[in-house]
Amino acid sequence: MDKTEPAKKTGKAETTNALAPSSEIKALWSSIYDMLRNEFGEAVFRSWLKPLTLQAYYHGTLEVSVPTRFMRDWIQNHYQEKILSLCAAKNPEIKRLEIVVVQSSVFDSELSSDNAKPANANEKLTKINGRAIEELEENLSSPLDPRFTFESFVVGEPNALANAAALRVSQSGNVPFNPLFIHGGVGLGKTHLMHAIAWSIKETNPDARVVYLSAEKFMYQFVRALRYQDTITFKEFFRSVDVLMIDDIQFISGKDSTQEEFFHTFNALVDQNKQIVISADRSPSDMTSIDERLRSRLGWGLVADLQPSTYELRRGILESKAKALEADIPSNVLEFLAHKISSNIRELEGALNRIVAHAGLMKQPVTLENTQNLLSDLLRASERRITIDEIQRKVAEHFGVRMSDMHSARRARAVARPRQIAMYLCKRLTQRSLPEIGRKFGGRDHTTVMHAVRKIEELMDQDNSFQDDVDVVRRALTG
Ligand code: ADP
Ligand code: MG
């Protein structure tokens, strides 16, 4: 084997060669590497740190690589600081530790038996159909946000149950209920809790294969697997995980092969006593676009909801975020925000970030007056947020059709026209995308919604009384 060339054959090797570490740095890294096992313990070393490979050294930056982005994120989040301080203790010139992803060639057998893989590789599943698990994980799962942990999740009455259930799942070691089904409106913390579960399980058991992804991604990857005739890999991958988390399951809609596939995966994992965690914007029984069998199965474990936030919870969250931002914010500003922005925590956070950024830029303190000015547009939108549901209800009421006709396939003009009007109003009065609107109308295609919007605009142009009709409903909605 060539001694000077690191065992990576990627385009990157060219550029890093110019910055190739000196023999002094190599010796330093090698002594640090030897210390890692003692510093962090055998389990952590084997699962996370063993693949660390020195790549380069430049201007006080030590660059090391790992084979996957997931590993990089985890190490950054948990061990980077400590490793850097070990390095700096040996050589004070080292100021930064940069962790980069350098993928080893998947099919290179020499590499996979080399130290680019955890030492216990032969005990663990490392390949499916000749494809490395790590590569599959990169493609078939989504990264976890390092900020979304239990520590940063503020607990209050509206989310106490979901939080307790999430903690149980992540700490109990066995499978207390299957699946854990978390549901609630937009921005109330579903994704945050799921990531927190994943981080927590990985922390206590670094070998656990926790796979998190959105239902949309699951669908997309399944369709892709079908197209490339690689469904075997897809199936085996999902049936081999220890914990499967699917976010926003409401997007698995329609009676198609994806739902079928998900159902089988679900059953296979439940049979093996593997934990499943699911989130959705509504309860299992309200998921009418999901096949009956699957729907009832989803409700078999524990169903925990995230209720709309209360003033106290919003206040608590703001305090915690302000602290994390190291921002000094007067309590009347926090109170004002907690009162005014009540719909969703993401917006609350966005507002806080904006005020803090603005104050920093303008070198002004945060005051109630500045806040009111800065957020006037946001507040206006938040005060009156119209939902698709509301629009459907109002239109149905106005035209004397049933609410169910908004979702039904009936094409009779008497129901089809009001349905088109509702779609038109959804496009005009909400921020929803065409596909989202289509889904809310019984899983219709986005082109159908687009057609409806055009049709209604055309009719309003041609017919004044029709326009008046639509306007009455619009005014009733916008108040
Ligand atoms: P959802 O998935 O339900 O739409 P998210 O989990 O993405 O919502 O949450 C939206 C934002 O609000 C995230 O930045 C999240 O960290 C934050 N958030 C929600 N609930 C809480 C909470 N109880 N404590 C702290 N942050 C929260
Ligand atoms: Mg989410």
Short mmCIF file of C-alpha atoms and ligand atoms in Angstrom, two decimals:
data_model
loop_
_atom_site.label_atom_id
_atom_site.label_comp_id
_atom_site.label_asym_id
_atom_site.label_seq_id
_atom_site.Cartn_x
_atom_site.Cartn_y
_atom_site.Cartn_z
CA MET A 1 0.00 0.00 0.00
CA ASP A 2 1.11 3.52 -0.81
CA LYS A 3 2.19 5.14 2.43
CA THR A 4 1.88 8.81 1.59
CA GLU A 5 -1.60 8.71 0.08
CA PRO A 6 -4.52 8.60 2.48
CA ALA A 7 -6.81 5.74 1.63
CA LYS A 8 -9.32 8.01 -0.03
CA LYS A 9 -9.67 8.28 -3.75
CA THR A 10 -11.81 11.29 -4.38
CA GLY A 11 -11.40 14.52 -6.25
CA LYS A 12 -10.79 16.13 -2.92
CA ALA A 13 -7.48 14.37 -2.43
CA GLU A 14 -5.93 16.70 -4.99
CA THR A 15 -6.71 19.86 -3.11
CA THR A 16 -5.96 18.51 0.32
CA ASN A 17 -2.58 17.26 -0.87
CA ALA A 18 -1.43 20.84 -1.26
CA LEU A 19 -2.19 21.26 2.42
CA ALA A 20 -0.89 17.87 3.40
CA PRO A 21 -0.10 17.80 7.09
CA SER A 22 3.55 17.87 8.11
CA SER A 23 5.05 14.85 9.82
CA GLU A 24 4.85 16.81 13.05
CA ILE A 25 1.09 17.26 12.71
CA LYS A 26 0.70 13.65 11.68
CA ALA A 27 2.48 12.55 14.83
CA LEU A 28 0.34 14.87 16.91
CA TRP A 29 -2.87 13.54 15.39
CA SER A 30 -1.77 10.00 15.87
CA SER A 31 -1.17 10.60 19.58
CA ILE A 32 -4.54 12.37 19.91
CA TYR A 33 -6.23 9.50 18.09
CA ASP A 34 -4.71 7.10 20.60
CA MET A 35 -6.17 9.15 23.44
CA LEU A 36 -9.70 9.20 22.10
CA ARG A 37 -10.59 5.70 23.27
CA ASN A 38 -9.69 6.55 26.84
CA GLU A 39 -11.26 9.98 26.78
CA PHE A 40 -14.62 8.92 25.40
CA GLY A 41 -14.88 5.25 26.21
CA GLU A 42 -14.89 2.17 24.06
CA ALA A 43 -18.49 2.36 22.80
CA VAL A 44 -18.27 5.95 21.66
CA PHE A 45 -14.88 5.39 20.11
CA ARG A 46 -15.99 2.38 18.12
CA SER A 47 -19.22 3.90 16.90
CA TRP A 48 -18.18 7.42 16.17
CA LEU A 49 -14.56 8.30 16.49
CA LYS A 50 -12.71 5.38 15.00
CA PRO A 51 -13.20 6.51 11.38
CA LEU A 52 -11.71 9.96 12.02
CA THR A 53 -8.91 10.44 9.51
CA LEU A 54 -6.46 13.32 9.34
CA GLN A 55 -6.81 15.20 6.06
CA ALA A 56 -5.02 18.50 6.26
CA TYR A 57 -3.58 21.26 8.38
CA TYR A 58 -3.61 24.92 7.47
CA HIS A 59 -3.42 28.20 9.42
CA GLY A 60 -4.32 26.71 12.77
CA THR A 61 -7.07 24.53 11.34
CA LEU A 62 -6.85 20.82 11.69
CA GLU A 63 -9.04 19.07 9.14
CA VAL A 64 -10.21 15.53 9.80
CA SER A 65 -12.71 13.47 7.89
CA VAL A 66 -15.49 10.98 8.55
CA PRO A 67 -17.40 8.94 5.96
CA THR A 68 -20.91 10.32 6.44
CA ARG A 69 -22.64 13.58 7.07
CA PHE A 70 -24.58 12.02 9.89
CA MET A 71 -21.39 11.09 11.67
CA ARG A 72 -20.01 14.54 11.14
CA ASP A 73 -23.11 16.18 12.63
CA TRP A 74 -23.06 13.90 15.60
CA ILE A 75 -19.39 14.40 16.32
CA GLN A 76 -19.72 18.16 15.90
CA ASN A 77 -22.57 18.17 18.31
CA HIS A 78 -21.04 15.96 20.96
CA TYR A 79 -17.31 15.57 20.79
CA GLN A 80 -15.78 18.27 18.63
CA GLU A 81 -15.08 20.76 21.38
CA LYS A 82 -13.42 18.19 23.56
CA ILE A 83 -11.28 16.85 20.73
CA LEU A 84 -10.20 20.36 19.84
CA SER A 85 -9.15 21.08 23.39
CA LEU A 86 -7.10 17.88 23.42
CA CYS A 87 -5.34 19.04 20.26
CA ALA A 88 -4.83 22.57 21.53
CA ALA A 89 -3.35 21.25 24.76
CA LYS A 90 -0.70 19.47 22.70
CA ASN A 91 -0.13 22.29 20.25
CA PRO A 92 -1.55 25.74 21.07
CA GLU A 93 -1.28 26.76 17.42
CA ILE A 94 -4.27 24.59 16.65
CA LYS A 95 -7.24 26.88 16.91
CA ARG A 96 -9.93 25.09 14.95
CA LEU A 97 -11.02 21.56 14.23
CA GLU A 98 -12.80 21.13 10.92
CA ILE A 99 -14.69 17.90 10.30
CA VAL A 100 -15.37 17.13 6.66
CA VAL A 101 -17.17 14.30 4.94
CA VAL A 102 -15.03 12.21 2.65
CA GLN A 103 -16.93 9.29 1.32
CA SER A 104 -14.95 6.19 0.81
CA SER A 105 -15.70 4.22 -2.29
CA VAL A 106 -18.56 1.92 -1.36
CA PHE A 107 -17.47 -1.08 -3.31
CA ASP A 108 -13.83 -0.97 -2.39
CA SER A 109 -13.46 -4.13 -0.35
CA GLU A 110 -10.06 -3.17 0.95
CA LEU A 111 -11.51 -0.02 2.41
CA SER A 112 -14.49 -1.56 4.08
CA SER A 113 -12.29 -3.97 5.96
CA ASP A 114 -9.98 -1.10 6.77
CA ASN A 115 -10.48 1.32 9.62
CA ALA A 116 -12.94 3.46 7.72
CA LYS A 117 -15.64 1.35 9.39
CA PRO A 118 -16.42 0.69 13.03
CA ALA A 119 -14.43 -2.21 14.46
CA ASN A 120 -17.43 -4.34 15.18
CA ALA A 121 -18.44 -4.16 11.53
CA ASN A 122 -18.62 -7.89 11.06
CA GLU A 123 -21.11 -8.30 13.90
CA LYS A 124 -23.31 -5.64 12.43
CA LEU A 125 -25.18 -5.43 9.21
CA THR A 126 -22.97 -3.35 6.94
CA LYS A 127 -24.38 -3.98 3.49
CA ILE A 128 -27.71 -4.58 1.84
CA ASN A 129 -27.59 -6.00 -1.64
CA GLY A 130 -23.97 -5.00 -1.86
CA ARG A 131 -24.72 -1.39 -0.93
CA ALA A 132 -23.18 0.02 2.20
CA ILE A 133 -25.67 0.77 4.95
CA GLU A 134 -24.12 4.15 5.50
CA GLU A 135 -24.60 5.12 1.91
CA LEU A 136 -28.22 3.97 2.04
CA GLU A 137 -28.74 5.89 5.26
CA GLU A 138 -27.45 9.05 3.59
CA ASN A 139 -30.00 8.68 0.82
CA LEU A 140 -32.96 7.18 2.58
CA SER A 141 -33.04 9.20 5.78
CA SER A 142 -32.92 12.87 6.66
CA PRO A 143 -30.37 14.62 8.86
CA LEU A 144 -31.27 15.54 12.42
CA ASP A 145 -31.20 19.12 13.60
CA PRO A 146 -28.67 19.38 16.45
CA ARG A 147 -30.78 22.07 18.10
CA PHE A 148 -33.82 19.82 18.48
CA THR A 149 -33.15 18.03 21.74
CA PHE A 150 -35.11 17.35 24.90
CA GLU A 151 -32.96 19.90 26.70
CA SER A 152 -34.13 22.68 24.41
CA PHE A 153 -37.78 21.59 24.43
CA VAL A 154 -39.83 23.68 26.82
CA VAL A 155 -42.55 21.66 28.48
CA GLY A 156 -45.93 23.08 29.40
CA GLU A 157 -49.47 21.86 29.67
CA PRO A 158 -50.19 21.66 25.92
CA ASN A 159 -47.23 19.39 25.17
CA ALA A 160 -46.72 17.56 28.46
CA LEU A 161 -48.23 14.28 27.28
CA ALA A 162 -46.35 14.18 23.99
CA ASN A 163 -43.13 15.09 25.76
CA ALA A 164 -43.58 12.39 28.40
CA ALA A 165 -44.36 9.79 25.74
CA ALA A 166 -41.34 10.82 23.71
CA LEU A 167 -39.12 10.53 26.78
CA ARG A 168 -40.51 7.10 27.56
CA VAL A 169 -39.76 5.86 24.06
CA SER A 170 -36.23 7.17 24.14
CA GLN A 171 -35.32 5.99 27.60
CA SER A 172 -37.12 2.75 28.21
CA GLY A 173 -34.79 0.51 26.21
CA ASN A 174 -37.68 -1.68 25.13
CA VAL A 175 -40.71 -0.72 23.11
CA PRO A 176 -43.28 0.72 25.51
CA PHE A 177 -45.92 1.36 22.85
CA ASN A 178 -45.93 0.90 19.13
CA PRO A 179 -46.25 3.13 17.30
CA LEU A 180 -45.87 6.38 19.16
CA PHE A 181 -48.11 8.67 17.17
CA ILE A 182 -47.62 12.40 17.75
CA HIS A 183 -50.04 14.79 16.16
CA GLY A 184 -50.70 18.50 16.22
CA GLY A 185 -50.84 21.66 14.14
CA VAL A 186 -48.04 23.32 12.24
CA GLY A 187 -45.08 24.53 14.27
CA LEU A 188 -46.11 23.02 17.59
CA GLY A 189 -43.00 20.86 17.99
CA LYS A 190 -43.65 17.51 16.29
CA THR A 191 -40.38 17.47 14.39
CA HIS A 192 -38.51 18.82 17.38
CA LEU A 193 -39.72 15.96 19.58
CA MET A 194 -38.93 13.33 16.97
CA HIS A 195 -35.38 14.57 16.57
CA ALA A 196 -35.05 14.70 20.35
CA ILE A 197 -36.03 11.03 20.55
CA ALA A 198 -33.51 10.12 17.87
CA TRP A 199 -30.66 12.02 19.51
CA SER A 200 -31.44 10.59 22.88
CA ILE A 201 -31.56 6.97 21.67
CA LYS A 202 -28.34 7.45 19.76
CA GLU A 203 -26.69 8.89 22.80
CA THR A 204 -27.48 5.96 25.06
CA ASN A 205 -27.03 3.41 22.33
CA PRO A 206 -24.73 4.63 19.56
CA ASP A 207 -25.11 1.35 17.69
CA ALA A 208 -28.87 1.69 17.33
CA ARG A 209 -29.91 2.34 13.78
CA VAL A 210 -32.37 5.18 14.05
CA VAL A 211 -33.79 6.29 10.76
CA TYR A 212 -35.77 9.49 10.52
CA LEU A 213 -37.39 10.86 7.38
CA SER A 214 -40.47 12.65 6.13
CA ALA A 215 -43.30 10.72 4.57
CA GLU A 216 -42.72 12.72 1.40
CA LYS A 217 -39.16 11.50 1.23
CA PHE A 218 -40.30 7.95 1.91
CA MET A 219 -42.71 8.22 -1.01
CA TYR A 220 -40.16 9.80 -3.28
CA GLN A 221 -37.54 7.18 -2.54
CA PHE A 222 -39.99 4.37 -2.98
CA VAL A 223 -41.10 5.66 -6.36
CA ARG A 224 -37.47 6.02 -7.28
CA ALA A 225 -36.73 2.48 -6.18
CA LEU A 226 -39.59 1.28 -8.35
CA ARG A 227 -38.26 3.19 -11.31
CA TYR A 228 -34.77 1.82 -10.89
CA GLN A 229 -36.10 -1.64 -10.06
CA ASP A 230 -34.35 -1.60 -6.75
CA THR A 231 -37.25 -2.14 -4.39
CA ILE A 232 -35.51 -5.07 -2.72
CA THR A 233 -32.83 -2.79 -1.32
CA PHE A 234 -35.48 -0.30 -0.27
CA LYS A 235 -37.55 -2.93 1.50
CA GLU A 236 -34.61 -4.55 3.21
CA PHE A 237 -33.21 -1.26 4.33
CA PHE A 238 -36.38 -0.15 6.07
CA ARG A 239 -37.01 -3.58 7.55
CA SER A 240 -33.51 -3.62 9.05
CA VAL A 241 -33.65 -0.46 11.16
CA ASP A 242 -34.01 -0.42 14.94
CA VAL A 243 -36.13 2.68 15.14
CA LEU A 244 -38.13 4.12 12.27
CA MET A 245 -39.47 7.66 12.44
CA ILE A 246 -41.71 9.05 9.75
CA ASP A 247 -42.59 12.72 9.95
CA ASP A 248 -45.78 14.21 8.52
CA ILE A 249 -47.37 10.93 7.56
CA GLN A 250 -50.42 12.76 6.23
CA PHE A 251 -48.48 13.18 3.01
CA ILE A 252 -48.70 9.47 2.33
CA SER A 253 -52.01 9.77 0.63
CA GLY A 254 -54.02 8.10 -2.04
CA LYS A 255 -54.54 4.41 -2.45
CA ASP A 256 -51.27 3.51 -3.97
CA SER A 257 -48.34 1.21 -3.75
CA THR A 258 -46.47 3.56 -1.41
CA GLN A 259 -49.08 3.18 1.30
CA GLU A 260 -49.10 -0.52 0.73
CA GLU A 261 -45.34 -0.64 1.06
CA PHE A 262 -45.38 1.48 4.16
CA PHE A 263 -48.01 -0.78 5.67
CA HIS A 264 -45.85 -3.86 5.10
CA THR A 265 -42.75 -2.17 6.47
CA PHE A 266 -44.75 -1.06 9.47
CA ASN A 267 -46.01 -4.58 10.17
CA ALA A 268 -42.61 -6.15 9.67
CA LEU A 269 -41.04 -3.77 12.19
CA VAL A 270 -43.83 -4.18 14.73
CA ASP A 271 -43.42 -7.96 14.43
CA GLN A 272 -39.72 -7.61 15.19
CA ASN A 273 -40.56 -5.38 18.14
CA LYS A 274 -38.80 -2.37 16.62
CA GLN A 275 -39.95 1.07 17.69
CA ILE A 276 -41.89 3.20 15.24
CA VAL A 277 -42.57 6.89 15.75
CA ILE A 278 -44.97 8.74 13.53
CA SER A 279 -46.11 12.33 13.34
CA ALA A 280 -49.01 13.88 11.54
CA ASP A 281 -51.06 17.04 11.47
CA ARG A 282 -54.12 15.15 12.67
CA SER A 283 -55.11 12.07 14.63
CA PRO A 284 -55.12 8.62 12.98
CA SER A 285 -58.90 8.51 12.83
CA ASP A 286 -58.98 11.82 10.96
CA MET A 287 -56.64 10.63 8.25
CA THR A 288 -59.30 9.89 5.74
CA SER A 289 -56.96 9.73 2.78
CA ILE A 290 -55.15 6.80 4.34
CA ASP A 291 -56.26 3.27 3.81
CA GLU A 292 -58.56 1.94 6.53
CA ARG A 293 -56.28 -0.93 7.59
CA LEU A 294 -53.25 1.28 7.97
CA ARG A 295 -55.25 4.00 9.68
CA SER A 296 -56.47 1.70 12.41
CA ARG A 297 -53.02 0.21 12.82
CA LEU A 298 -51.58 3.70 13.38
CA GLY A 299 -53.77 4.12 16.43
CA TRP A 300 -52.72 0.89 18.13
CA GLY A 301 -49.91 2.32 20.21
CA LEU A 302 -49.98 5.60 22.03
CA VAL A 303 -51.56 8.60 20.37
CA ALA A 304 -50.33 11.85 21.91
CA ASP A 305 -51.35 15.25 20.71
CA LEU A 306 -49.66 18.61 20.84
CA GLN A 307 -52.29 21.13 21.78
CA PRO A 308 -52.15 24.72 20.60
CA SER A 309 -49.75 26.63 22.79
CA THR A 310 -50.86 28.66 25.78
CA TYR A 311 -49.58 32.07 26.74
CA GLU A 312 -47.49 30.54 29.56
CA LEU A 313 -45.82 28.07 27.24
CA ARG A 314 -45.05 30.72 24.64
CA ARG A 315 -43.63 32.92 27.35
CA GLY A 316 -41.46 30.06 28.56
CA ILE A 317 -40.23 29.25 25.08
CA LEU A 318 -39.36 32.88 24.40
CA GLU A 319 -37.38 33.09 27.61
CA SER A 320 -35.48 29.96 26.78
CA LYS A 321 -34.72 31.08 23.22
CA ALA A 322 -33.68 34.55 24.34
CA LYS A 323 -31.27 32.93 26.74
CA ALA A 324 -29.89 30.70 24.01
CA LEU A 325 -29.36 33.79 21.85
CA GLU A 326 -27.71 35.50 24.80
CA ALA A 327 -30.01 38.42 24.17
CA ASP A 328 -31.23 40.78 26.83
CA ILE A 329 -34.88 41.31 26.16
CA PRO A 330 -37.18 43.31 28.45
CA SER A 331 -40.05 41.32 29.86
CA ASN A 332 -42.69 43.62 28.38
CA VAL A 333 -41.38 42.68 24.92
CA LEU A 334 -41.56 38.99 25.71
CA GLU A 335 -45.08 39.42 27.04
CA PHE A 336 -46.09 41.35 23.97
CA LEU A 337 -44.78 38.66 21.64
CA ALA A 338 -46.30 35.82 23.63
CA HIS A 339 -49.68 37.54 23.48
CA LYS A 340 -49.60 38.58 19.87
CA ILE A 341 -48.07 35.63 18.05
CA SER A 342 -50.16 32.75 19.12
CA SER A 343 -50.53 30.57 16.07
CA ASN A 344 -47.24 28.78 15.86
CA ILE A 345 -43.95 28.50 17.64
CA ARG A 346 -41.89 28.71 14.49
CA GLU A 347 -43.26 32.21 13.89
CA LEU A 348 -42.67 33.15 17.47
CA GLU A 349 -39.06 32.10 17.09
CA GLY A 350 -38.76 33.92 13.77
CA ALA A 351 -40.05 37.11 15.35
CA LEU A 352 -37.61 36.86 18.22
CA ASN A 353 -34.70 36.25 15.87
CA ARG A 354 -35.69 39.24 13.82
CA ILE A 355 -35.80 41.59 16.77
CA VAL A 356 -32.48 40.38 18.08
CA ALA A 357 -30.81 40.64 14.68
CA HIS A 358 -32.24 44.10 14.12
CA ALA A 359 -31.14 45.36 17.51
CA GLY A 360 -27.66 44.01 16.87
CA LEU A 361 -27.39 45.65 13.47
CA MET A 362 -28.77 49.00 14.57
CA LYS A 363 -26.83 48.87 17.84
CA GLN A 364 -30.06 49.70 19.65
CA PRO A 365 -31.52 48.06 22.69
CA VAL A 366 -34.66 45.99 22.22
CA THR A 367 -37.70 48.00 23.25
CA LEU A 368 -41.41 47.48 23.01
CA GLU A 369 -41.72 50.33 20.53
CA ASN A 370 -39.03 48.98 18.18
CA THR A 371 -40.61 45.58 18.37
CA GLN A 372 -44.04 46.84 17.46
CA ASN A 373 -42.72 48.69 14.43
CA LEU A 374 -40.57 45.86 13.26
CA LEU A 375 -43.20 43.22 13.51
CA SER A 376 -46.23 45.07 12.24
CA ASP A 377 -46.45 43.02 9.06
CA LEU A 378 -45.96 39.74 10.82
CA LEU A 379 -48.56 40.61 13.41
CA ARG A 380 -51.13 41.54 10.85
CA ALA A 381 -50.74 38.17 9.16
CA SER A 382 -50.85 36.34 12.45
CA GLU A 383 -53.97 38.07 13.69
CA ARG A 384 -56.11 36.75 10.93
CA ARG A 385 -54.92 33.47 9.51
CA ILE A 386 -57.43 31.73 7.32
CA THR A 387 -57.33 27.97 7.01
CA ILE A 388 -58.36 25.75 4.12
CA ASP A 389 -60.86 24.10 6.43
CA GLU A 390 -62.53 27.40 7.21
CA ILE A 391 -62.76 28.27 3.54
CA GLN A 392 -64.30 24.93 2.65
CA ARG A 393 -66.81 25.24 5.46
CA LYS A 394 -67.80 28.76 4.57
CA VAL A 395 -68.16 28.00 0.86
CA ALA A 396 -70.17 24.86 1.55
CA GLU A 397 -72.46 26.83 3.84
CA HIS A 398 -72.91 29.65 1.35
CA PHE A 399 -73.73 27.43 -1.62
CA GLY A 400 -75.70 24.89 0.38
CA VAL A 401 -73.52 21.89 -0.39
CA ARG A 402 -72.14 19.37 2.07
CA MET A 403 -68.68 19.74 3.54
CA SER A 404 -67.92 16.22 2.28
CA ASP A 405 -68.52 17.41 -1.28
CA MET A 406 -65.33 19.43 -0.97
CA HIS A 407 -63.42 16.15 -0.85
CA SER A 408 -65.67 13.95 -2.94
CA ALA A 409 -65.17 12.93 -6.54
CA ARG A 410 -68.65 14.08 -7.58
CA ARG A 411 -68.51 16.13 -10.73
CA ALA A 412 -72.03 17.50 -10.90
CA ARG A 413 -71.85 21.24 -11.57
CA ALA A 414 -73.83 22.01 -8.39
CA VAL A 415 -70.99 20.70 -6.26
CA ALA A 416 -68.05 21.04 -8.63
CA ARG A 417 -68.40 24.82 -8.98
CA PRO A 418 -68.47 25.59 -5.25
CA ARG A 419 -65.50 23.27 -4.88
CA GLN A 420 -63.62 25.26 -7.51
CA ILE A 421 -64.52 28.49 -5.77
CA ALA A 422 -63.15 27.09 -2.52
CA MET A 423 -59.91 26.11 -4.28
CA TYR A 424 -59.66 29.58 -5.76
CA LEU A 425 -60.13 31.21 -2.36
CA CYS A 426 -57.54 28.90 -0.82
CA LYS A 427 -55.03 30.00 -3.41
CA ARG A 428 -55.83 33.68 -2.84
CA LEU A 429 -56.25 33.77 0.92
CA THR A 430 -53.69 31.30 2.22
CA GLN A 431 -50.00 30.66 1.73
CA ARG A 432 -50.64 27.05 0.76
CA SER A 433 -49.09 25.64 -2.39
CA LEU A 434 -51.18 24.14 -5.18
CA PRO A 435 -50.29 20.54 -4.26
CA GLU A 436 -51.13 21.20 -0.62
CA ILE A 437 -54.48 22.64 -1.59
CA GLY A 438 -55.12 19.69 -3.91
CA ARG A 439 -54.46 17.26 -1.11
CA LYS A 440 -56.99 19.00 1.10
CA PHE A 441 -59.61 18.56 -1.59
CA GLY A 442 -59.70 14.81 -1.51
CA GLY A 443 -56.20 14.29 -2.85
CA ARG A 444 -56.63 16.13 -6.11
CA ASP A 445 -53.73 16.93 -8.38
CA HIS A 446 -52.18 20.41 -8.37
CA THR A 447 -53.16 20.86 -12.01
CA THR A 448 -56.79 20.49 -11.01
CA VAL A 449 -56.38 23.32 -8.53
CA MET A 450 -54.65 25.45 -11.11
CA HIS A 451 -57.46 24.82 -13.55
CA ALA A 452 -60.03 25.75 -10.89
CA VAL A 453 -58.28 29.04 -10.13
CA ARG A 454 -58.20 29.99 -13.81
CA LYS A 455 -61.79 28.95 -14.36
CA ILE A 456 -63.08 31.02 -11.44
CA GLU A 457 -61.08 34.06 -12.52
CA GLU A 458 -62.51 33.72 -16.00
CA LEU A 459 -66.07 33.43 -14.71
CA MET A 460 -65.65 36.42 -12.43
CA ASP A 461 -64.47 38.44 -15.41
CA GLN A 462 -67.49 37.47 -17.46
CA ASP A 463 -70.23 37.55 -14.88
CA ASN A 464 -70.77 40.30 -12.33
CA SER A 465 -73.25 38.44 -10.21
CA PHE A 466 -70.90 35.49 -10.00
CA GLN A 467 -68.17 37.84 -8.88
CA ASP A 468 -70.47 39.28 -6.21
CA ASP A 469 -71.17 35.80 -4.95
CA VAL A 470 -67.50 35.00 -4.59
CA ASP A 471 -66.85 38.34 -2.95
CA VAL A 472 -69.50 37.77 -0.32
CA VAL A 473 -67.75 34.63 0.77
CA ARG A 474 -64.35 36.27 0.62
CA ARG A 475 -65.51 39.11 2.85
CA ALA A 476 -67.07 36.71 5.28
CA LEU A 477 -63.70 35.03 5.57
CA THR A 478 -61.45 38.07 5.74
CA GLY A 479 -63.74 39.87 8.17
P1 ADP B 1 -43.84 20.94 13.65
O1 ADP B 1 -42.97 19.82 13.19
O2 ADP B 1 -44.90 20.50 14.62
O3 ADP B 1 -44.43 21.73 12.52
P2 ADP B 1 -41.38 21.95 14.75
O4 ADP B 1 -41.00 20.80 15.58
O5 ADP B 1 -40.65 22.13 13.48
O6 ADP B 1 -42.95 21.95 14.48
O7 ADP B 1 -41.27 23.27 15.64
C1 ADP B 1 -41.21 24.56 15.07
C2 ADP B 1 -40.19 25.39 15.81
O8 ADP B 1 -40.66 25.67 17.12
C3 ADP B 1 -38.87 24.68 15.98
O9 ADP B 1 -37.84 25.59 15.82
C4 ADP B 1 -38.92 24.17 17.41
O10 ADP B 1 -37.64 24.10 17.96
C5 ADP B 1 -39.76 25.20 18.09
N1 ADP B 1 -40.55 24.65 19.21
C6 ADP B 1 -41.77 24.09 19.14
N2 ADP B 1 -42.18 23.70 20.36
C7 ADP B 1 -41.19 24.02 21.22
C8 ADP B 1 -41.01 23.88 22.63
N3 ADP B 1 -41.96 23.35 23.41
N4 ADP B 1 -39.86 24.31 23.16
C9 ADP B 1 -38.91 24.87 22.40
N5 ADP B 1 -39.01 25.05 21.07
C10 ADP B 1 -40.13 24.63 20.47
MG MG B 2 -42.49 19.20 11.27
#
